[in-house]
PDB file of C-alpha atoms and ligand atoms in Angstrom:
ATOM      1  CA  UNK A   5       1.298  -5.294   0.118  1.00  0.00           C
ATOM      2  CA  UNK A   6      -1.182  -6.094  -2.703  1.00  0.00           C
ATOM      3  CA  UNK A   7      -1.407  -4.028  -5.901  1.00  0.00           C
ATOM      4  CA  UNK A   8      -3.995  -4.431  -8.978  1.00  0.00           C
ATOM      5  CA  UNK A   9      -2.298  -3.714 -12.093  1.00  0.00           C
ATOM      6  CA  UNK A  10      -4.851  -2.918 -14.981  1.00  0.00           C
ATOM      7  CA  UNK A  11      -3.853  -1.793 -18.297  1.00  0.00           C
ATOM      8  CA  UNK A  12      -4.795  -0.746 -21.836  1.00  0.00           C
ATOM      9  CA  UNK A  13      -8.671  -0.366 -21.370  1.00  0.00           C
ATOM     10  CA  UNK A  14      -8.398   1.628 -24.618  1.00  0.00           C
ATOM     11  CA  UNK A  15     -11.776   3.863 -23.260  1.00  0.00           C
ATOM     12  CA  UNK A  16     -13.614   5.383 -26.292  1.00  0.00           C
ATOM     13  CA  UNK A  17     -16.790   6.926 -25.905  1.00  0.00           C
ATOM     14  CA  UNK A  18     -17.820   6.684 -29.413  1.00  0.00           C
ATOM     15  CA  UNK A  19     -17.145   4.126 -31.783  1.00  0.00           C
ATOM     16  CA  UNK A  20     -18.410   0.348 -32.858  1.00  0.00           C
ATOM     17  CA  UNK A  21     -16.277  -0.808 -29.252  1.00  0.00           C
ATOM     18  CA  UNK A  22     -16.972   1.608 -27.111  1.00  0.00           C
ATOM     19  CA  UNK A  23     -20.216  -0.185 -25.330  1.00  0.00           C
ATOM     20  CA  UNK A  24     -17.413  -3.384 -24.688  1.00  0.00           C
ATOM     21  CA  UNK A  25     -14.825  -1.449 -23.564  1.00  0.00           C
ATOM     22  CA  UNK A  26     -17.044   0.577 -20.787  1.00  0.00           C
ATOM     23  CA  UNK A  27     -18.089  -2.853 -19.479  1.00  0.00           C
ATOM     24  CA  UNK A  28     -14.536  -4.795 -19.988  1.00  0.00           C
ATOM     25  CA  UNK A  29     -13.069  -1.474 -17.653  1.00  0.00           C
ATOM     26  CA  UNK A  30     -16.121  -1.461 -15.408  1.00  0.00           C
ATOM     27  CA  UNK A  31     -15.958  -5.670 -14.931  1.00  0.00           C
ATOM     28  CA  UNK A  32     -11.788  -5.014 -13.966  1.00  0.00           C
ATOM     29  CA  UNK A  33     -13.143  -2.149 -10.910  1.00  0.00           C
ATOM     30  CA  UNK A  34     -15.802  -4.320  -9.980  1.00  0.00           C
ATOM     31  CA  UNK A  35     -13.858  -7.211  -9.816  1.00  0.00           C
ATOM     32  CA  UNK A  36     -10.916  -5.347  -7.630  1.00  0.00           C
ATOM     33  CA  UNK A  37     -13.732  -4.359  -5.574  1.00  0.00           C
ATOM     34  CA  UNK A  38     -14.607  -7.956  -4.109  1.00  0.00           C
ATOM     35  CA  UNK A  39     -11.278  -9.003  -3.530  1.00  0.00           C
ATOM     36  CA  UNK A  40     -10.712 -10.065   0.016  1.00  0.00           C
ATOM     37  CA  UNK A  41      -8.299  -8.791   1.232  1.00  0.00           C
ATOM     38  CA  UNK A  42      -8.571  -5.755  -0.531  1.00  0.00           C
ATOM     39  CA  UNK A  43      -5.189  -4.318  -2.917  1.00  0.00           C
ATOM     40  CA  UNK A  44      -3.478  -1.391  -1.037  1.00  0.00           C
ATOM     41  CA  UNK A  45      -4.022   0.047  -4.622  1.00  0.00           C
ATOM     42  CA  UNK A  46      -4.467   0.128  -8.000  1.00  0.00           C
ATOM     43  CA  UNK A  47      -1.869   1.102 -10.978  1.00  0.00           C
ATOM     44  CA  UNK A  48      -3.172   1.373 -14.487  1.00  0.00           C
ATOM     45  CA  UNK A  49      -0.322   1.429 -17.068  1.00  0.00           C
ATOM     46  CA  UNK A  50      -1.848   3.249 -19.739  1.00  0.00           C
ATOM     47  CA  UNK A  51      -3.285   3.317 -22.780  1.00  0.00           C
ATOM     48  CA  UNK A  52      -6.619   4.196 -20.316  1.00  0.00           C
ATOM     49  CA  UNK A  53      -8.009   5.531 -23.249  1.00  0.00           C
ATOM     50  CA  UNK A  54      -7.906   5.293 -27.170  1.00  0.00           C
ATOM     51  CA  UNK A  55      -7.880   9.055 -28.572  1.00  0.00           C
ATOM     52  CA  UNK A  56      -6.503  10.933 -25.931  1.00  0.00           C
ATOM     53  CA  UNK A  57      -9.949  12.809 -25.759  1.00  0.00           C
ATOM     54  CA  UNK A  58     -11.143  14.726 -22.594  1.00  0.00           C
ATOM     55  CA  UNK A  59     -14.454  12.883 -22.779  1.00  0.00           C
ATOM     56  CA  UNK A  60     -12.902   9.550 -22.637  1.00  0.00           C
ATOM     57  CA  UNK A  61     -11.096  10.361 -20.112  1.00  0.00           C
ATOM     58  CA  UNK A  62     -14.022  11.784 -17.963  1.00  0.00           C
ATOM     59  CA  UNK A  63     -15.553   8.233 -18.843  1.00  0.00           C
ATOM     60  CA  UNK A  64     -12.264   6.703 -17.547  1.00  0.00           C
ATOM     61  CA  UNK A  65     -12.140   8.798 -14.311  1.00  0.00           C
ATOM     62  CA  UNK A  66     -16.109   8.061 -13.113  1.00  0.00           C
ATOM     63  CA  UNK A  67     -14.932   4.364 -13.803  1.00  0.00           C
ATOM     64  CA  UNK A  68     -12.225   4.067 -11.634  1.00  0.00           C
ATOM     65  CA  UNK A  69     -14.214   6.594  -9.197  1.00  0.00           C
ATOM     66  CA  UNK A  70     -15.963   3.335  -8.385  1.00  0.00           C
ATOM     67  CA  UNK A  71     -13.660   2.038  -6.066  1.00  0.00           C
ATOM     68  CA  UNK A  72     -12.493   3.379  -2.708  1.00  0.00           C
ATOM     69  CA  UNK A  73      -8.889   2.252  -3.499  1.00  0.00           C
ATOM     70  CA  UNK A  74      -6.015   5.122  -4.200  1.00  0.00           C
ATOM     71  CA  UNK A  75      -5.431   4.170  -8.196  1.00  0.00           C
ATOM     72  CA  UNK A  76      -2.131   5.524  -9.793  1.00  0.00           C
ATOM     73  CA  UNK A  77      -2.067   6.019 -13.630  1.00  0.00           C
ATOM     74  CA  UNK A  78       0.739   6.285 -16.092  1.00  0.00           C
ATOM     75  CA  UNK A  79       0.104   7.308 -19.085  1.00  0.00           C
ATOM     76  CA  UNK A  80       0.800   5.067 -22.642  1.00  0.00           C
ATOM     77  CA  UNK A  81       1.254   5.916 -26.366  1.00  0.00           C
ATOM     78  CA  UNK A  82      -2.675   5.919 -26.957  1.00  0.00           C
ATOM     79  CA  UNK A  83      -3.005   8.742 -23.967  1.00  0.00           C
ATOM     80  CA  UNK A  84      -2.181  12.712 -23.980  1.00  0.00           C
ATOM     81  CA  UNK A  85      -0.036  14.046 -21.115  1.00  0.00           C
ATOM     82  CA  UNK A  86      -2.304  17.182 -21.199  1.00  0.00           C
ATOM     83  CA  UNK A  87      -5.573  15.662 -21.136  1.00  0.00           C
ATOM     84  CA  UNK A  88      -4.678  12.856 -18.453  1.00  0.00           C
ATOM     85  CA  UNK A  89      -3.018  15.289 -16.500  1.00  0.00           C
ATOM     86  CA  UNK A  90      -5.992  17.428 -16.313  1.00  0.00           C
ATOM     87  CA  UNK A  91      -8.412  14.360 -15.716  1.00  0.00           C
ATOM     88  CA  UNK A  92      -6.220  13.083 -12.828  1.00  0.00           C
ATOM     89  CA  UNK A  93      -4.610  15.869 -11.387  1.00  0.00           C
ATOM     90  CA  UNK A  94      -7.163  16.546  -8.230  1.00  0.00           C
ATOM     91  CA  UNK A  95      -6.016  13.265  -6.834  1.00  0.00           C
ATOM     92  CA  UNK A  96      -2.339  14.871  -6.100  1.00  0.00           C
ATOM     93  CA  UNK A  97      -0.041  12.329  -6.791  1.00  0.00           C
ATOM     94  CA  UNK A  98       1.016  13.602 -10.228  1.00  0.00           C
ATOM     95  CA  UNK A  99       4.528  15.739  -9.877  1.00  0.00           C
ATOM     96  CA  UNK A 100       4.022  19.771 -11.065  1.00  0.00           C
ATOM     97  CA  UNK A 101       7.784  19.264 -11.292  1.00  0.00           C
ATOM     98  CA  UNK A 102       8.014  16.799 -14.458  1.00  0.00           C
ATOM     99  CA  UNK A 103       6.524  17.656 -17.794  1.00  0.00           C
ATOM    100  CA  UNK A 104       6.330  14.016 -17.725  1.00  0.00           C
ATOM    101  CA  UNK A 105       3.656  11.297 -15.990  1.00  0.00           C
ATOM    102  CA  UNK A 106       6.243  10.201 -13.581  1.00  0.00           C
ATOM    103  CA  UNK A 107       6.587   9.885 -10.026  1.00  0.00           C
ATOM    104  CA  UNK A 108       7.049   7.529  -6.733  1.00  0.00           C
ATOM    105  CA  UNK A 109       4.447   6.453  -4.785  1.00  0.00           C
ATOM    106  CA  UNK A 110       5.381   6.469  -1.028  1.00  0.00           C
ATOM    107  CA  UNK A 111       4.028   5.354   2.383  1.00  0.00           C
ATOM    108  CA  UNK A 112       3.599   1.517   1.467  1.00  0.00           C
ATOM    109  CA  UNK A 113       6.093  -1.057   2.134  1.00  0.00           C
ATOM    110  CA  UNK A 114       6.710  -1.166  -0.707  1.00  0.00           C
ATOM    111  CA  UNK A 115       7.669   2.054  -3.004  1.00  0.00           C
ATOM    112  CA  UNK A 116       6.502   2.483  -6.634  1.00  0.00           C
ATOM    113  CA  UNK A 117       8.314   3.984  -9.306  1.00  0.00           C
ATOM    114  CA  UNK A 118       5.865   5.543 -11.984  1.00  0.00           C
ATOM    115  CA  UNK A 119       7.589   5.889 -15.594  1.00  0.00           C
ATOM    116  CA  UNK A 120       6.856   7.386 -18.730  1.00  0.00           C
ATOM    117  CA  UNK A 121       8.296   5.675 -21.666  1.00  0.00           C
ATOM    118  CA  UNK A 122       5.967   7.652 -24.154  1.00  0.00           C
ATOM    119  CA  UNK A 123       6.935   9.217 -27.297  1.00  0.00           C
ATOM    120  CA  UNK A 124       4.114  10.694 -29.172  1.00  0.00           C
ATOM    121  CA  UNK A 125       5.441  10.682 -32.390  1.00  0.00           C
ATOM    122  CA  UNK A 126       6.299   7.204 -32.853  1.00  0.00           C
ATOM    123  CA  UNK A 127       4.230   5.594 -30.244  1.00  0.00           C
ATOM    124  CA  UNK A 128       6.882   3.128 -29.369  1.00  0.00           C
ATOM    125  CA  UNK A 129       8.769   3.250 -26.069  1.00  0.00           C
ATOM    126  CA  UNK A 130      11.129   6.125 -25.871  1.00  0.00           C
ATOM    127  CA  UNK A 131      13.759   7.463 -22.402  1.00  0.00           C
ATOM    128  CA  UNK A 132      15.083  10.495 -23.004  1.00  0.00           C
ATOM    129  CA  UNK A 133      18.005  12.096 -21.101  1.00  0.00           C
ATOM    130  CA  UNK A 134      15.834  14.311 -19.231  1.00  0.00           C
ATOM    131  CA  UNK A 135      13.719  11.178 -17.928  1.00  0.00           C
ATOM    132  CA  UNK A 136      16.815   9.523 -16.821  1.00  0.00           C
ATOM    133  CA  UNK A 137      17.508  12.339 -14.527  1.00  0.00           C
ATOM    134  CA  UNK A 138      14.128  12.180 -13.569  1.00  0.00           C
ATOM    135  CA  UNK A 139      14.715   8.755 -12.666  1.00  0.00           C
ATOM    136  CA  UNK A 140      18.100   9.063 -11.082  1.00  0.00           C
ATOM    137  CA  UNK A 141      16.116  11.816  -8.769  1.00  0.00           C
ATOM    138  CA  UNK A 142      13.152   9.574  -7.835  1.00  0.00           C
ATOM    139  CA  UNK A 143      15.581   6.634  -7.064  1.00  0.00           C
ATOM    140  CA  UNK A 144      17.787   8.998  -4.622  1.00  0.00           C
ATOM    141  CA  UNK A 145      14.913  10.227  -2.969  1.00  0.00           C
ATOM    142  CA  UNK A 146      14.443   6.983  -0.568  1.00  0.00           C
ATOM    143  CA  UNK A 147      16.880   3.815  -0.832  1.00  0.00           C
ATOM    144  CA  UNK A 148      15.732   2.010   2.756  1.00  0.00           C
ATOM    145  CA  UNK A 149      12.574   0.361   1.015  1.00  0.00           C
ATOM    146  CA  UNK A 150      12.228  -2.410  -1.801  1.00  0.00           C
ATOM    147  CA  UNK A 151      10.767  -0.671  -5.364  1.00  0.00           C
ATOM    148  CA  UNK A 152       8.921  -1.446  -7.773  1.00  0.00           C
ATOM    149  CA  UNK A 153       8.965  -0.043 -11.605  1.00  0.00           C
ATOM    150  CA  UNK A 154       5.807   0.528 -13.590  1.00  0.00           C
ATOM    151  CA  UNK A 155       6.572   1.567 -17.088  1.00  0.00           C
ATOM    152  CA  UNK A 156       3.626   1.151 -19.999  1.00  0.00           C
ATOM    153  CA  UNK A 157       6.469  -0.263 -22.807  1.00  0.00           C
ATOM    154  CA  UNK A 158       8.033  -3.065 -21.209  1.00  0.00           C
ATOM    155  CA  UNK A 159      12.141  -2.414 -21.792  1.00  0.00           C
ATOM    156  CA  UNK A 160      13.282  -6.187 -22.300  1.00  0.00           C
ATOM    157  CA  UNK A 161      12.418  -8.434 -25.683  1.00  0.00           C
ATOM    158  CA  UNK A 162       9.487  -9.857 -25.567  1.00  0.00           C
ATOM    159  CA  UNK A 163      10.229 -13.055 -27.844  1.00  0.00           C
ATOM    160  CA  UNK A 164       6.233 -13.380 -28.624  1.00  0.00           C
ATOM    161  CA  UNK A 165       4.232 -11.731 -31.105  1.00  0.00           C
ATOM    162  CA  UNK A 166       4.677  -9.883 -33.910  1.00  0.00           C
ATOM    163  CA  UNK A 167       7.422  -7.231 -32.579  1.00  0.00           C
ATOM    164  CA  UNK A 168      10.371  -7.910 -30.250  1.00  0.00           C
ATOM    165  CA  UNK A 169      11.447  -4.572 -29.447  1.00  0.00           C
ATOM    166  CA  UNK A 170       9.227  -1.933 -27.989  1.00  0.00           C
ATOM    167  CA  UNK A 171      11.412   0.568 -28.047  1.00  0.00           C
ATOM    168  CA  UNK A 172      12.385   2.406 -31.088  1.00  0.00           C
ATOM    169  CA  UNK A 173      16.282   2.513 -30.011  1.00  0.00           C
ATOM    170  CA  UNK A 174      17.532  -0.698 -28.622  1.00  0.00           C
ATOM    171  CA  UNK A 175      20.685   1.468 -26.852  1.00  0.00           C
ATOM    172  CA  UNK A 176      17.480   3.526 -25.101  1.00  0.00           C
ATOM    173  CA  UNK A 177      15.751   1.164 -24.032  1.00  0.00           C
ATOM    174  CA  UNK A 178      19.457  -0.193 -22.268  1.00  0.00           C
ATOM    175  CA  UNK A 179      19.686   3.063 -20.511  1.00  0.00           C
ATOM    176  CA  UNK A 180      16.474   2.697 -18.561  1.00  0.00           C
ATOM    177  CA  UNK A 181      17.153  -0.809 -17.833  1.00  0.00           C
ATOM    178  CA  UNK A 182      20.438  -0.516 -16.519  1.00  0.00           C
ATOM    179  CA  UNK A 183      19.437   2.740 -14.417  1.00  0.00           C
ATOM    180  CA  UNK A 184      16.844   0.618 -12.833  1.00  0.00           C
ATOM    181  CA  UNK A 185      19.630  -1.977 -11.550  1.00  0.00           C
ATOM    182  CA  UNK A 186      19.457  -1.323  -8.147  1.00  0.00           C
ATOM    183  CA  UNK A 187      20.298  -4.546  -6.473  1.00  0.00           C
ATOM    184  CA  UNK A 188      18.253  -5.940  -3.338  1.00  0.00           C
ATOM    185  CA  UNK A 189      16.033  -2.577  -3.807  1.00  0.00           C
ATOM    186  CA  UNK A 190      14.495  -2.591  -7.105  1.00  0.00           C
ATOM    187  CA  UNK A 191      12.713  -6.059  -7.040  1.00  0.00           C
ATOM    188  CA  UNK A 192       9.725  -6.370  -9.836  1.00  0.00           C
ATOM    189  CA  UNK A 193       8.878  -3.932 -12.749  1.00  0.00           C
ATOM    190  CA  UNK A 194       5.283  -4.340 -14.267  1.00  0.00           C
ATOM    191  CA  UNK A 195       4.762  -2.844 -17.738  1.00  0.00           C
ATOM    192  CA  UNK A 196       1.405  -3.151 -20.471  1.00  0.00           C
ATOM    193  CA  UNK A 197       1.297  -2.465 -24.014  1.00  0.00           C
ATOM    194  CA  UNK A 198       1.863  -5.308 -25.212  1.00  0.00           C
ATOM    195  CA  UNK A 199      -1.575  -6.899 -24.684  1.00  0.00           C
ATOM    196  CA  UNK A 200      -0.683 -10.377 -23.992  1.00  0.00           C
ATOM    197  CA  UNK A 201       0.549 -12.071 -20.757  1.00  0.00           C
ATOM    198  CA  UNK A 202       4.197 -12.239 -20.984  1.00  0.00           C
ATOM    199  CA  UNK A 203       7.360 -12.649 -18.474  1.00  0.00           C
ATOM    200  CA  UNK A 204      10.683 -11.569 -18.919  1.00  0.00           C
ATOM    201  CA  UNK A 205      13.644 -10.253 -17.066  1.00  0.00           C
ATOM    202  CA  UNK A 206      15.219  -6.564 -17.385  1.00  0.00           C
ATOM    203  CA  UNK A 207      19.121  -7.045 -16.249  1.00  0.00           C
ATOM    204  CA  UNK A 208      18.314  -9.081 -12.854  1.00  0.00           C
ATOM    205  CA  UNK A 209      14.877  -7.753 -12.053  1.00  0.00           C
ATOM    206  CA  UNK A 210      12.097  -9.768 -13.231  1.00  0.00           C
ATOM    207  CA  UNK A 211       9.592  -8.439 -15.533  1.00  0.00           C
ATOM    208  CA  UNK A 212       6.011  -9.142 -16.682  1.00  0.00           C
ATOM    209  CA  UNK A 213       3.917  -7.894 -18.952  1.00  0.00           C
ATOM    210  CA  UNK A 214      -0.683  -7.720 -17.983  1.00  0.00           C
ATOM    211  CA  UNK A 215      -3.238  -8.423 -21.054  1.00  0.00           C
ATOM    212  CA  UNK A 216      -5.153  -5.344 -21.918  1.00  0.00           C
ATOM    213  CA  UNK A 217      -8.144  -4.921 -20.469  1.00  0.00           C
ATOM    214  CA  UNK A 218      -9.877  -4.502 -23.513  1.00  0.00           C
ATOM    215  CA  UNK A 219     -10.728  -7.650 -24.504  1.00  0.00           C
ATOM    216  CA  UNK A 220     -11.623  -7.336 -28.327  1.00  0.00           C
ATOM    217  CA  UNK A 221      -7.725  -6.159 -28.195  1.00  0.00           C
ATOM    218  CA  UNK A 222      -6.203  -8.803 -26.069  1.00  0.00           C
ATOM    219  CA  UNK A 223      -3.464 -11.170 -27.826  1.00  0.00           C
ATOM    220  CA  UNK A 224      -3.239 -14.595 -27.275  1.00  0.00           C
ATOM    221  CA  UNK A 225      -5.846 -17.567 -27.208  1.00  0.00           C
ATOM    222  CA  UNK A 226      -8.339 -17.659 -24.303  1.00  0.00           C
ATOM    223  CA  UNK A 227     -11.148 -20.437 -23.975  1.00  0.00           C
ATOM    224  CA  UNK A 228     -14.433 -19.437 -25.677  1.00  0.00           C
ATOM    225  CA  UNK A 229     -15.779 -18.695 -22.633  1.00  0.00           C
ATOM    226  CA  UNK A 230     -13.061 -15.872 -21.100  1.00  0.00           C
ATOM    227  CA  UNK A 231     -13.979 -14.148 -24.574  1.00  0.00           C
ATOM    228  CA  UNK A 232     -15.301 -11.186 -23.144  1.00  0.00           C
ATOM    229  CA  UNK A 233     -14.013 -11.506 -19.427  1.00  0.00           C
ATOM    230  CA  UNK A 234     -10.980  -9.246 -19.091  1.00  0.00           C
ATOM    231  CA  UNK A 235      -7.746 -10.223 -17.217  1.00  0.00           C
ATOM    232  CA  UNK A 236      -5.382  -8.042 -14.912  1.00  0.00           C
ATOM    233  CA  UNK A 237      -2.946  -8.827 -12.484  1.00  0.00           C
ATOM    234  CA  UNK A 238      -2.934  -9.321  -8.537  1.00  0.00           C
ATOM    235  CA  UNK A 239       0.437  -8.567  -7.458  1.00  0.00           C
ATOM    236  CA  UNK A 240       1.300  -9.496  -3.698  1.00  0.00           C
ATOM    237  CA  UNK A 241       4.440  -8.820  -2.055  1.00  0.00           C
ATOM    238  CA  UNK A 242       6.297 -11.735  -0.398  1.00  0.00           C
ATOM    239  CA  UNK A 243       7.708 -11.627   2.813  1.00  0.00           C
ATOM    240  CA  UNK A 244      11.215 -12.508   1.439  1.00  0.00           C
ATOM    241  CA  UNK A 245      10.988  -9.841  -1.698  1.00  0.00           C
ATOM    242  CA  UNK A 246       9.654  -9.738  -5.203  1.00  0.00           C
ATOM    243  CA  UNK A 247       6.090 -10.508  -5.819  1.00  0.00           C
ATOM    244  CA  UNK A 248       3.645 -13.369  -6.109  1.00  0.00           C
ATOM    245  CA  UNK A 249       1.271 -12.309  -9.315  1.00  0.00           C
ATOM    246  CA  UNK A 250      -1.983 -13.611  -9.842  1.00  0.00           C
ATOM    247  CA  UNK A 251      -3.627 -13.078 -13.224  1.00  0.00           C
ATOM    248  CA  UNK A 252      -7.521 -12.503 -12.563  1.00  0.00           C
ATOM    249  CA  UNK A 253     -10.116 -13.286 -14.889  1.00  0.00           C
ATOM    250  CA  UNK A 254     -12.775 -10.899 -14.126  1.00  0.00           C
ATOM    251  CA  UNK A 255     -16.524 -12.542 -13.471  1.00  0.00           C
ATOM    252  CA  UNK A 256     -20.111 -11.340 -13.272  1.00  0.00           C
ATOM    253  CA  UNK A 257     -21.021 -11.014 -17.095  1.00  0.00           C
ATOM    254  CA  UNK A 258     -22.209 -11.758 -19.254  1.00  0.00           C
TER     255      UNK A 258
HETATM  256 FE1  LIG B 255      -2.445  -0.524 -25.750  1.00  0.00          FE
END
């Protein structure tokens, strides 16, 4: 199974970016497009767009209309449950039953488990109760197949940059991780945010962290010449569990 993780395009429609932006998301689709094989799908871990605004996510939408793959979003502290539920509700996957963007993703090999670590107040990573029963729920549904975890904060220390923690309660941020410690099932969890490449390790599962998308909001140092290219991640299952990741430097422009 091969899945495209994208993350933190930061869409705006109107602003000093917004021109770099559209093309940084439209290079990622177009780039997903040629791979050969193709991903079984794509999963954007949020921060799709920048002001939560219905018109950037109607931008966002026609974007990732361009490809015939199934894409999954989840939605980060930049987006608005409301107005991303309403942009990507006629695709179906997104649960009526959670007030939440969070839900499995079944009939691959492997399942997906679809998080939502948002807290709109303080825009860092946040698990409330009522998620963890959520979560509990989702795992109990189906235990036969390996999982994976998408979350947009990524729940383990990130010992680069500026902040450590992503969370705003470090005893939070130990619930989700230890209700995720599913051994021989739960093999990989993917997060963004954090907008630089990063691994890590949540309990035993290993963890990694894509770039954003946006590249004028990427951290790290990149050769003069990936300036503008945006990265994501290729993520393909191995026969013996966990994944093989590929970070892809989209092509074609300038
Ligand atoms: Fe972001």
């Amino acid at each position: 199974m091969i899945i495209a993780q994208i993350s933190d395009t930061h869409l705006v429609v109107d602003g000093p970016d917004s021109a770099q932006r559209i093309a940084d998301f439209e290079a990622v689709i177009a780039d997903i497009n040629t791979l050969d094989p193709a991903p079984n799908l794509i999963v954007h871990t949020g921060d799709i767009v920048h002001n939560g605004q219905t018109d950037e996510y109607a931008a966002a939408a026609e974007i990732l209309g361009r490809t015939r793959l199934p894409v999954y979003v989840l939605a980060g502290n930049k987006d608005d449950r409301t107005n991303l539920r309403a942009a990507f509700v006629a695709d179906g996957y997104l649960s009526e039953a959670s007030e939440f963007i969070d839900y499995a993703v079944d009939g691959y090999p492997v399942r997906l488990l679809i998080l939502d670590t948002i807290n709109p107040e303080s825009k860092k990573g946040d698990f409330c109760a009522k998620r963890l029963m959520r979560l509990d729920e989702l795992l109990a549904q189906e235990s036969s197949k390996p999982t994976v975890v998408f979350t947009h904060h990524p729940p383990f220390e990130v010992l680069v940059g500026p902040e450590r923690f992503h969370f705003d309660d470090l005893d939070v941020m130990g619930r989700l991780a230890a209700a995720i410690q599913k051994p021989e099932r739960v093999t990989a969890l993917f997060s963004g945010h954090v907008h630089r490449p990063t691994m890590g390790q949540v309990g035993t599962i290993p963890a990694a962290v894509v770039p954003s998308v946006a590249t004028s909001l990427r951290y790290g140092d990149y050769p003069a010449h990936m300036t503008v290219r945006p990265i994501y991640f290729v993520h393909r299952s191995c026969p013996h569990g966990g994944f093989s990741t590929e970070t892809r430097v989209a092509g074609g422009y300038p």
